[in-house]
Amino acid sequence: MALSFKRFSTSQIIILGYAGVIFLGTLLLMLPIATATGESAPFLTALFTATSALSVTGLVVENTATYWSLFGQGVVIVLIQMGGMGVITVAIGLSLLRGQRIGLKQRRVIQDALAAPQVGGIIRLTRVIIYRVVLVELVGALILLPGFVERFGLGRGLWYSCFHAISAFCNAGFDLFGVQEPYASLTSFADSPVVNLVIMALIIIGGLGFLTWEDILTHRFKVKRYKMQTKVILCMTGALVFLPALYFFTYELADLPLQKRLWASLFQSVTTRTAGFNTVDLGLFSGGGLMLMTLLMLVGGGPGSTAGGMKVTTPAVLYAMSYAVFKRERAAHLFHRRIPSTAIHMSVAIFCLYTGACLLGGFFMFYFENLPLLKCLFECASAIGTVGLTLSITPGLSGVSHVILILLMFIGRVGAMTFMFATFSQVRDRSAAMPEEKISIG
């Protein structure tokens, strides 16, 4: 993939990079060798699966474990790995291995892809990211290995350990346990401490973001020296994991045995933050629980992470802005640091884009499928948040709804703002040419 197209903006290069890899993945999945039956997969099935894998979503129209062959599953996990680390990061990593020189244009593309604050040191950061991703996934796979080997045998246990470690760290949600029961996910491990802890740890580590871990590893336990963004991400992540878990434990999963109830509550709260695995049947949750999960899926993880969604910094900035308005303060602030007006404007735009896309997609799906609106909104939030949780309606949807989900997954992976910047690349500031007039709010 060439990154030297000078006439394209960085946002357009990112879009083209992801679109090109999805197209290649679709072609590979359409090969007869990619399916368990030896027949070519339909174009829409291959396109949906490739988009879901590269966008690290996890929504599927066919059972991954039984429909795809070992080759097909290999294509899926490679797409997940590329989507988790970022297509641009992988491309630059391959260029570095070949000894190619990375120019300023390419460095700016990496900066935008990783949501890095500056171009300086971006190549070193890319090397560090690739190294740490491989290391964390390897450790996760090794911990999962003994239990999976005991249950599935050496060959399959080894493959399952690697596949699910990568899928968890990349917040993808693809699983191979459909051999036991279609679309089973991790329901057979609901009370397994090892599987729960490892998968949750990988999800959280991947969802915090590469820049967050760089800051933590640099300053260690000197929390006061953390960047304001790091503090916001850690606090928001903690709140959005433990508070929903408390609600699930108290109200939604009260009928489960205590140990299973505890693990399931915590796991469901973690996985809703764009991972897509589930250890209990989502049909157990009430309308209120499903609505809470829908909101959590839209929020997602940290900027520059393997997670999707509008990112935890967005509601944090919106809260700070609202608090400043209520207190009649001149500027919004968090952790004794003033928030730039550009960040506030971006947060408002991102919030409107994600909620608007989810509502619009849910409305059209409701119209075409005649399903309950909450189920449609849940599915659309799962797609644009690149989560992968489903109420078991994805395989039965029509082609139109599958296309809607494909578009939402693609937008969710590249980022709503990146998508809009690429679409409206010509920027003109017309504010100076227009007179100002007051408008009443509220």
Tab-separated table of C-alpha atoms in Angstrom:
chain	number	residue	atom	x	y	z
A	1	MET	CA	0.000	0.000	0.000
A	2	ALA	CA	1.538	3.268	-1.094
A	3	LEU	CA	1.378	6.191	1.225
A	4	SER	CA	2.987	8.737	-1.116
A	5	PHE	CA	-0.109	10.069	-2.854
A	6	LYS	CA	0.675	13.743	-2.436
A	7	ARG	CA	-2.661	14.967	-3.738
A	8	PHE	CA	-4.576	13.076	-1.055
A	9	SER	CA	-5.102	14.387	2.462
A	10	THR	CA	-4.016	12.255	5.424
A	11	SER	CA	-7.673	11.401	6.155
A	12	GLN	CA	-8.204	10.260	2.566
A	13	ILE	CA	-5.077	8.084	2.686
A	14	ILE	CA	-6.348	6.404	5.860
A	15	ILE	CA	-9.748	5.788	4.232
A	16	LEU	CA	-8.146	4.386	1.062
A	17	GLY	CA	-5.836	2.181	3.118
A	18	TYR	CA	-8.679	0.556	5.035
A	19	ALA	CA	-10.871	0.256	1.928
A	20	GLY	CA	-8.054	-1.388	-0.026
A	21	VAL	CA	-7.369	-3.979	2.682
A	22	ILE	CA	-11.106	-4.732	2.992
A	23	PHE	CA	-11.282	-5.295	-0.768
A	24	LEU	CA	-8.276	-7.631	-0.663
A	25	GLY	CA	-9.689	-9.490	2.348
A	26	THR	CA	-13.020	-9.890	0.552
A	27	LEU	CA	-11.306	-11.439	-2.471
A	28	LEU	CA	-9.354	-13.867	-0.272
A	29	LEU	CA	-12.491	-14.920	1.623
A	30	MET	CA	-14.288	-15.550	-1.685
A	31	LEU	CA	-11.702	-18.193	-2.648
A	32	PRO	CA	-13.044	-21.777	-2.400
A	33	ILE	CA	-10.181	-22.658	-0.036
A	34	ALA	CA	-11.503	-20.118	2.487
A	35	THR	CA	-14.736	-22.016	3.283
A	36	ALA	CA	-15.156	-25.333	5.062
A	37	THR	CA	-17.294	-26.710	2.207
A	38	GLY	CA	-14.888	-25.698	-0.558
A	39	GLU	CA	-17.476	-23.469	-2.231
A	40	SER	CA	-16.950	-19.773	-2.904
A	41	ALA	CA	-18.537	-17.516	-0.299
A	42	PRO	CA	-21.101	-14.991	-1.608
A	43	PHE	CA	-19.669	-11.518	-2.180
A	44	LEU	CA	-21.794	-9.837	0.510
A	45	THR	CA	-20.873	-12.506	3.081
A	46	ALA	CA	-17.165	-12.106	2.333
A	47	LEU	CA	-17.426	-8.300	2.319
A	48	PHE	CA	-19.319	-8.240	5.618
A	49	THR	CA	-16.820	-10.587	7.280
A	50	ALA	CA	-13.772	-8.724	5.949
A	51	THR	CA	-15.195	-5.375	7.079
A	52	SER	CA	-16.125	-6.741	10.489
A	53	ALA	CA	-12.648	-8.266	10.947
A	54	LEU	CA	-10.648	-5.224	9.816
A	55	SER	CA	-12.882	-2.888	11.805
A	56	VAL	CA	-12.374	-5.247	14.795
A	57	THR	CA	-16.116	-5.418	15.305
A	58	GLY	CA	-17.076	-9.077	15.532
A	59	LEU	CA	-20.517	-9.049	13.924
A	60	VAL	CA	-20.875	-12.066	11.631
A	61	VAL	CA	-23.399	-13.415	9.164
A	62	GLU	CA	-21.922	-16.930	9.282
A	63	ASN	CA	-20.519	-18.989	12.154
A	64	THR	CA	-16.768	-18.302	12.084
A	65	ALA	CA	-15.860	-21.704	13.524
A	66	THR	CA	-17.835	-23.856	11.085
A	67	TYR	CA	-18.303	-21.775	7.920
A	68	TRP	CA	-14.678	-20.748	7.333
A	69	SER	CA	-11.807	-23.165	6.827
A	70	LEU	CA	-8.463	-22.847	8.599
A	71	PHE	CA	-7.311	-20.635	5.721
A	72	GLY	CA	-10.424	-18.480	6.023
A	73	GLN	CA	-9.980	-18.168	9.782
A	74	GLY	CA	-6.349	-17.226	9.137
A	75	VAL	CA	-7.455	-14.424	6.800
A	76	VAL	CA	-9.901	-13.232	9.465
A	77	ILE	CA	-7.292	-13.116	12.242
A	78	VAL	CA	-4.763	-11.315	10.013
A	79	LEU	CA	-7.405	-8.699	9.213
A	80	ILE	CA	-8.183	-8.383	12.933
A	81	GLN	CA	-4.499	-7.880	13.729
A	82	MET	CA	-4.148	-5.232	11.033
A	83	GLY	CA	-7.304	-3.504	12.184
A	84	GLY	CA	-6.221	-3.561	15.820
A	85	MET	CA	-2.750	-2.130	15.264
A	86	GLY	CA	-3.994	0.026	12.411
A	87	VAL	CA	-3.523	-0.528	8.698
A	88	ILE	CA	-1.217	2.469	8.484
A	89	THR	CA	0.894	1.248	11.418
A	90	VAL	CA	1.278	-2.191	9.825
A	91	ALA	CA	2.154	-0.661	6.442
A	92	ILE	CA	4.802	1.584	7.993
A	93	GLY	CA	6.148	-1.366	9.993
A	94	LEU	CA	6.613	-3.365	6.784
A	95	SER	CA	8.297	-0.367	5.167
A	96	LEU	CA	10.711	-0.133	8.110
A	97	LEU	CA	11.531	-3.841	7.779
A	98	ARG	CA	12.389	-3.249	4.116
A	99	GLY	CA	14.628	-0.369	5.123
A	100	GLN	CA	12.579	2.262	3.322
A	101	ARG	CA	12.774	5.924	4.297
A	102	ILE	CA	9.631	7.345	5.911
A	103	GLY	CA	8.888	10.853	4.690
A	104	LEU	CA	7.066	13.704	6.399
A	105	LYS	CA	3.770	12.951	4.610
A	106	GLN	CA	3.806	9.366	5.849
A	107	ARG	CA	4.672	10.509	9.364
A	108	ARG	CA	1.670	12.834	9.392
A	109	VAL	CA	-0.549	9.967	8.254
A	110	ILE	CA	0.713	7.860	11.180
A	111	GLN	CA	0.118	10.776	13.537
A	112	ASP	CA	-3.515	11.038	12.450
A	113	ALA	CA	-4.008	7.252	12.543
A	114	LEU	CA	-2.641	6.964	16.101
A	115	ALA	CA	-4.152	10.253	17.335
A	116	ALA	CA	-0.638	11.248	18.373
A	117	PRO	CA	-0.098	14.826	19.620
A	118	GLN	CA	2.991	15.453	17.464
A	119	VAL	CA	4.980	14.130	14.506
A	120	GLY	CA	8.263	14.032	16.405
A	121	GLY	CA	9.190	10.523	17.576
A	122	ILE	CA	6.331	8.911	15.625
A	123	ILE	CA	8.548	6.245	14.007
A	124	ARG	CA	9.971	5.186	17.365
A	125	LEU	CA	6.419	5.039	18.724
A	126	THR	CA	5.375	2.836	15.802
A	127	ARG	CA	8.185	0.364	16.508
A	128	VAL	CA	7.298	0.320	20.213
A	129	ILE	CA	3.604	-0.266	19.456
A	130	ILE	CA	4.286	-3.244	17.188
A	131	TYR	CA	6.674	-4.791	19.698
A	132	ARG	CA	4.360	-4.348	22.676
A	133	VAL	CA	1.277	-5.574	20.822
A	134	VAL	CA	3.018	-8.829	19.868
A	135	LEU	CA	4.381	-9.243	23.402
A	136	VAL	CA	1.031	-8.703	25.164
A	137	GLU	CA	-0.812	-11.011	22.770
A	138	LEU	CA	1.843	-13.702	23.187
A	139	VAL	CA	1.620	-13.555	26.987
A	140	GLY	CA	-2.186	-13.753	26.805
A	141	ALA	CA	-2.031	-16.751	24.464
A	142	LEU	CA	0.432	-18.584	26.718
A	143	ILE	CA	-1.812	-18.139	29.764
A	144	LEU	CA	-4.862	-19.386	27.843
A	145	LEU	CA	-2.943	-22.301	26.299
A	146	PRO	CA	-3.054	-24.935	29.100
A	147	GLY	CA	-6.831	-24.730	29.575
A	148	PHE	CA	-7.577	-24.746	25.842
A	149	VAL	CA	-5.184	-27.646	25.179
A	150	GLU	CA	-6.806	-29.652	27.957
A	151	ARG	CA	-10.249	-29.076	26.460
A	152	PHE	CA	-9.563	-29.115	22.703
A	153	GLY	CA	-6.264	-30.948	22.223
A	154	LEU	CA	-2.796	-29.626	21.343
A	155	GLY	CA	-3.317	-28.423	17.764
A	156	ARG	CA	-6.694	-26.805	18.201
A	157	GLY	CA	-5.827	-25.536	21.693
A	158	LEU	CA	-2.751	-23.741	20.339
A	159	TRP	CA	-4.733	-22.188	17.476
A	160	TYR	CA	-7.592	-21.176	19.779
A	161	SER	CA	-5.201	-19.572	22.272
A	162	CYS	CA	-3.516	-17.412	19.616
A	163	PHE	CA	-6.778	-16.560	17.833
A	164	HIS	CA	-8.651	-15.442	20.945
A	165	ALA	CA	-5.692	-13.573	22.464
A	166	ILE	CA	-5.394	-11.497	19.284
A	167	SER	CA	-9.165	-11.080	19.013
A	168	ALA	CA	-9.420	-9.930	22.643
A	169	PHE	CA	-6.497	-7.495	22.580
A	170	CYS	CA	-7.739	-5.992	19.309
A	171	ASN	CA	-11.225	-5.701	20.841
A	172	ALA	CA	-12.628	-7.727	17.939
A	173	GLY	CA	-14.952	-10.277	19.541
A	174	PHE	CA	-14.501	-13.002	16.897
A	175	ASP	CA	-14.460	-16.477	18.428
A	176	LEU	CA	-14.114	-20.096	17.333
A	177	PHE	CA	-16.334	-21.723	19.961
A	178	GLY	CA	-19.223	-22.088	17.533
A	179	VAL	CA	-18.115	-25.713	17.102
A	180	GLN	CA	-19.855	-26.415	20.406
A	181	GLU	CA	-22.966	-24.323	19.786
A	182	PRO	CA	-23.656	-21.795	16.996
A	183	TYR	CA	-22.586	-18.262	17.976
A	184	ALA	CA	-21.743	-19.481	21.501
A	185	SER	CA	-18.979	-16.917	22.123
A	186	LEU	CA	-17.528	-17.484	25.630
A	187	THR	CA	-20.708	-18.726	27.322
A	188	SER	CA	-19.065	-22.048	28.233
A	189	PHE	CA	-16.391	-20.135	30.187
A	190	ALA	CA	-18.763	-17.954	32.202
A	191	ASP	CA	-17.358	-19.120	35.557
A	192	SER	CA	-13.726	-19.677	34.489
A	193	PRO	CA	-11.481	-17.225	36.403
A	194	VAL	CA	-8.514	-17.686	34.042
A	195	VAL	CA	-10.421	-17.098	30.795
A	196	ASN	CA	-12.417	-14.211	32.261
A	197	LEU	CA	-9.381	-12.449	33.721
A	198	VAL	CA	-7.148	-12.923	30.660
A	199	ILE	CA	-9.767	-11.852	28.133
A	200	MET	CA	-10.834	-8.851	30.247
A	201	ALA	CA	-7.217	-7.807	30.796
A	202	LEU	CA	-6.458	-7.993	27.067
A	203	ILE	CA	-9.604	-6.010	26.239
A	204	ILE	CA	-8.775	-3.258	28.749
A	205	ILE	CA	-5.084	-3.076	27.772
A	206	GLY	CA	-5.995	-2.764	24.100
A	207	GLY	CA	-8.817	-0.321	24.825
A	208	LEU	CA	-6.762	2.138	26.891
A	209	GLY	CA	-4.732	3.210	23.884
A	210	PHE	CA	-1.084	3.057	22.874
A	211	LEU	CA	-0.316	6.628	23.948
A	212	THR	CA	-1.902	6.010	27.355
A	213	TRP	CA	0.342	3.018	27.994
A	214	GLU	CA	3.361	4.977	26.773
A	215	ASP	CA	2.578	7.649	29.382
A	216	ILE	CA	1.991	5.077	32.147
A	217	LEU	CA	5.183	3.140	31.399
A	218	THR	CA	7.202	6.365	31.225
A	219	HIS	CA	6.073	7.776	34.590
A	220	ARG	CA	5.196	4.501	36.334
A	221	PHE	CA	3.516	5.237	39.688
A	222	LYS	CA	4.026	9.003	39.526
A	223	VAL	CA	0.374	9.653	38.771
A	224	LYS	CA	0.687	13.423	39.144
A	225	ARG	CA	3.022	13.481	36.153
A	226	TYR	CA	0.521	11.717	33.889
A	227	LYS	CA	-0.900	13.787	31.067
A	228	MET	CA	-4.396	15.109	31.567
A	229	GLN	CA	-5.658	12.839	28.774
A	230	THR	CA	-4.218	9.770	30.491
A	231	LYS	CA	-5.935	10.668	33.770
A	232	VAL	CA	-9.243	11.209	31.979
A	233	ILE	CA	-9.007	7.873	30.148
A	234	LEU	CA	-8.121	5.940	33.318
A	235	CYS	CA	-10.877	7.543	35.397
A	236	MET	CA	-13.528	7.180	32.703
A	237	THR	CA	-12.515	3.584	32.005
A	238	GLY	CA	-12.728	2.679	35.684
A	239	ALA	CA	-16.127	4.351	36.084
A	240	LEU	CA	-17.551	2.820	32.895
A	241	VAL	CA	-16.412	-0.655	33.911
A	242	PHE	CA	-17.350	-0.861	37.599
A	243	LEU	CA	-20.573	1.186	37.707
A	244	PRO	CA	-22.337	-0.783	34.926
A	245	ALA	CA	-20.977	-4.014	36.438
A	246	LEU	CA	-22.621	-3.080	39.735
A	247	TYR	CA	-25.912	-2.458	37.936
A	248	PHE	CA	-25.701	-5.765	36.033
A	249	PHE	CA	-24.873	-7.645	39.239
A	250	THR	CA	-27.690	-6.034	41.235
A	251	TYR	CA	-30.535	-6.004	38.722
A	252	GLU	CA	-29.882	-7.862	35.468
A	253	LEU	CA	-28.149	-11.115	36.457
A	254	ALA	CA	-29.616	-11.678	39.920
A	255	ASP	CA	-30.860	-15.191	39.019
A	256	LEU	CA	-27.374	-16.579	38.307
A	257	PRO	CA	-25.247	-18.410	40.911
A	258	LEU	CA	-23.069	-15.981	42.880
A	259	GLN	CA	-19.675	-16.793	41.292
A	260	LYS	CA	-21.029	-16.863	37.761
A	261	ARG	CA	-23.040	-13.723	38.458
A	262	LEU	CA	-19.947	-11.862	39.653
A	263	TRP	CA	-17.791	-12.843	36.671
A	264	ALA	CA	-20.602	-12.292	34.163
A	265	SER	CA	-21.421	-8.824	35.491
A	266	LEU	CA	-17.833	-7.649	35.327
A	267	PHE	CA	-17.141	-9.318	31.983
A	268	GLN	CA	-20.249	-7.909	30.344
A	269	SER	CA	-19.345	-4.428	31.479
A	270	VAL	CA	-15.807	-4.765	30.090
A	271	THR	CA	-16.737	-6.406	26.799
A	272	THR	CA	-19.409	-3.820	26.026
A	273	ARG	CA	-16.547	-1.334	25.695
A	274	THR	CA	-16.089	-2.539	22.059
A	275	ALA	CA	-14.868	-6.141	22.509
A	276	GLY	CA	-17.969	-8.110	21.496
A	277	PHE	CA	-17.495	-11.319	23.490
A	278	ASN	CA	-20.241	-12.439	25.844
A	279	THR	CA	-20.312	-15.055	28.608
A	280	VAL	CA	-24.089	-15.010	29.172
A	281	ASP	CA	-27.112	-14.956	26.903
A	282	LEU	CA	-27.953	-11.323	26.142
A	283	GLY	CA	-31.597	-12.340	26.119
A	284	LEU	CA	-31.391	-12.350	29.926
A	285	PHE	CA	-31.104	-8.557	29.983
A	286	SER	CA	-34.083	-6.234	30.301
A	287	GLY	CA	-34.771	-3.286	28.018
A	288	GLY	CA	-32.993	-1.010	30.489
A	289	GLY	CA	-29.898	-3.230	30.499
A	290	LEU	CA	-29.799	-3.358	26.711
A	291	MET	CA	-30.161	0.431	26.529
A	292	LEU	CA	-27.258	0.849	28.955
A	293	MET	CA	-25.120	-1.481	26.828
A	294	THR	CA	-26.085	0.501	23.728
A	295	LEU	CA	-24.798	3.698	25.337
A	296	LEU	CA	-21.599	1.988	26.506
A	297	MET	CA	-20.972	0.643	23.013
A	298	LEU	CA	-21.281	4.137	21.547
A	299	VAL	CA	-18.746	5.504	24.065
A	300	GLY	CA	-16.066	2.873	23.387
A	301	GLY	CA	-12.457	3.031	24.583
A	302	GLY	CA	-9.529	5.413	24.537
A	303	PRO	CA	-8.213	7.463	21.590
A	304	GLY	CA	-5.535	5.755	19.527
A	305	SER	CA	-6.518	2.333	20.859
A	306	THR	CA	-7.795	-0.919	19.392
A	307	ALA	CA	-11.270	0.038	20.639
A	308	GLY	CA	-13.874	1.942	18.664
A	309	GLY	CA	-16.730	4.233	19.633
A	310	MET	CA	-16.699	7.986	20.122
A	311	LYS	CA	-13.963	7.438	22.770
A	312	VAL	CA	-14.169	8.048	26.521
A	313	THR	CA	-12.625	11.504	26.208
A	314	THR	CA	-15.677	12.752	24.297
A	315	PRO	CA	-18.265	12.441	27.119
A	316	ALA	CA	-15.608	13.661	29.577
A	317	VAL	CA	-15.088	16.868	27.599
A	318	LEU	CA	-18.841	17.304	27.131
A	319	TYR	CA	-19.335	16.937	30.888
A	320	ALA	CA	-16.595	19.480	31.593
A	321	MET	CA	-18.139	21.906	29.104
A	322	SER	CA	-21.619	21.496	30.611
A	323	TYR	CA	-20.263	21.932	34.142
A	324	ALA	CA	-18.489	25.132	33.105
A	325	VAL	CA	-21.717	26.476	31.568
A	326	PHE	CA	-23.743	25.664	34.685
A	327	LYS	CA	-21.125	27.296	36.931
A	328	ARG	CA	-20.849	30.288	34.561
A	329	GLU	CA	-17.131	29.702	34.203
A	330	ARG	CA	-15.198	31.031	31.222
A	331	ALA	CA	-13.495	27.766	30.267
A	332	ALA	CA	-14.012	24.042	30.695
A	333	HIS	CA	-11.321	22.196	32.616
A	334	LEU	CA	-10.368	18.731	33.833
A	335	PHE	CA	-7.711	17.886	36.442
A	336	HIS	CA	-6.806	21.568	36.777
A	337	ARG	CA	-6.072	21.872	33.057
A	338	ARG	CA	-8.054	24.062	30.664
A	339	ILE	CA	-9.569	22.255	27.677
A	340	PRO	CA	-8.916	23.928	24.295
A	341	SER	CA	-11.999	25.166	22.439
A	342	THR	CA	-11.026	23.000	19.430
A	343	ALA	CA	-11.332	19.865	21.600
A	344	ILE	CA	-14.796	20.980	22.737
A	345	HIS	CA	-15.918	21.618	19.160
A	346	MET	CA	-14.575	18.202	18.082
A	347	SER	CA	-16.329	16.465	20.979
A	348	VAL	CA	-19.687	18.023	20.087
A	349	ALA	CA	-19.236	17.071	16.421
A	350	ILE	CA	-18.190	13.486	17.232
A	351	PHE	CA	-21.101	13.030	19.639
A	352	CYS	CA	-23.566	14.262	17.014
A	353	LEU	CA	-22.014	12.107	14.285
A	354	TYR	CA	-22.038	8.855	16.269
A	355	THR	CA	-25.478	9.267	17.809
A	356	GLY	CA	-26.911	10.540	14.530
A	357	ALA	CA	-25.466	7.653	12.506
A	358	CYS	CA	-26.704	5.113	15.074
A	359	LEU	CA	-30.213	6.578	15.149
A	360	LEU	CA	-30.412	6.890	11.361
A	361	GLY	CA	-29.133	3.355	10.814
A	362	GLY	CA	-31.506	2.009	13.462
A	363	PHE	CA	-34.453	3.811	11.866
A	364	PHE	CA	-33.736	2.374	8.403
A	365	MET	CA	-33.184	-1.116	9.823
A	366	PHE	CA	-36.452	-0.823	11.736
A	367	TYR	CA	-38.180	0.167	8.485
A	368	PHE	CA	-36.693	-2.642	6.371
A	369	GLU	CA	-36.739	-5.473	8.928
A	370	ASN	CA	-39.835	-4.732	11.020
A	371	LEU	CA	-37.909	-5.587	14.196
A	372	PRO	CA	-38.194	-3.895	17.613
A	373	LEU	CA	-36.493	-0.502	17.478
A	374	LEU	CA	-34.288	-1.228	20.506
A	375	LYS	CA	-32.842	-4.306	18.784
A	376	CYS	CA	-32.097	-2.251	15.678
A	377	LEU	CA	-30.419	0.507	17.691
A	378	PHE	CA	-28.429	-2.090	19.650
A	379	GLU	CA	-27.158	-3.645	16.409
A	380	CYS	CA	-26.253	-0.268	14.886
A	381	ALA	CA	-24.478	0.881	18.052
A	382	SER	CA	-22.551	-2.392	18.028
A	383	ALA	CA	-21.535	-1.746	14.409
A	384	ILE	CA	-20.459	1.907	14.599
A	385	GLY	CA	-18.861	1.313	18.001
A	386	THR	CA	-16.997	-1.668	16.445
A	387	VAL	CA	-18.186	-3.845	19.326
A	388	GLY	CA	-19.684	-7.007	17.861
A	389	LEU	CA	-22.348	-7.768	20.457
A	390	THR	CA	-25.593	-8.888	18.882
A	391	LEU	CA	-29.067	-9.964	19.884
A	392	SER	CA	-28.770	-12.833	17.356
A	393	ILE	CA	-30.446	-10.929	14.539
A	394	THR	CA	-27.417	-10.252	12.291
A	395	PRO	CA	-27.455	-13.498	10.224
A	396	GLY	CA	-31.168	-13.153	9.463
A	397	LEU	CA	-31.078	-9.534	8.277
A	398	SER	CA	-31.677	-8.577	4.660
A	399	GLY	CA	-28.928	-7.468	2.287
A	400	VAL	CA	-29.902	-3.812	2.738
A	401	SER	CA	-29.415	-4.003	6.509
A	402	HIS	CA	-26.107	-5.811	6.030
A	403	VAL	CA	-24.921	-2.947	3.816
A	404	ILE	CA	-26.018	-0.455	6.498
A	405	LEU	CA	-23.989	-2.352	9.111
A	406	ILE	CA	-20.973	-2.551	6.762
A	407	LEU	CA	-21.001	1.234	6.330
A	408	LEU	CA	-21.365	1.789	10.074
A	409	MET	CA	-18.502	-0.619	10.866
A	410	PHE	CA	-16.246	1.067	8.322
A	411	ILE	CA	-17.017	4.555	9.644
A	412	GLY	CA	-16.528	3.342	13.203
A	413	ARG	CA	-13.081	1.877	12.472
A	414	VAL	CA	-11.588	4.790	10.523
A	415	GLY	CA	-13.261	7.278	12.857
A	416	ALA	CA	-16.255	9.459	12.155
A	417	MET	CA	-14.180	12.653	12.000
A	418	THR	CA	-11.594	11.053	9.698
A	419	PHE	CA	-14.428	9.927	7.449
A	420	MET	CA	-15.943	13.413	7.368
A	421	PHE	CA	-12.564	15.095	6.821
A	422	ALA	CA	-11.892	12.757	3.915
A	423	THR	CA	-15.335	13.424	2.444
A	424	PHE	CA	-15.192	17.200	2.831
A	425	SER	CA	-11.498	17.750	2.168
A	426	GLN	CA	-11.873	21.325	0.947
A	427	VAL	CA	-11.877	23.532	4.057
A	428	ARG	CA	-12.931	27.150	3.779
A	429	ASP	CA	-13.269	29.521	6.701
A	430	ARG	CA	-16.210	31.761	5.857
A	431	SER	CA	-16.787	33.030	9.402
A	432	ALA	CA	-15.101	36.373	8.671
A	433	ALA	CA	-17.428	37.028	5.718
A	434	MET	CA	-20.650	36.589	7.676
A	435	PRO	CA	-22.241	38.948	10.197
A	436	GLU	CA	-22.837	37.661	13.724
A	437	GLU	CA	-26.296	37.435	15.228
A	438	LYS	CA	-27.455	36.124	18.592
A	439	ILE	CA	-29.554	32.979	18.884
A	440	SER	CA	-31.452	31.783	21.980
A	441	ILE	CA	-30.380	28.431	23.414
A	442	GLY	CA	-32.442	26.422	25.895
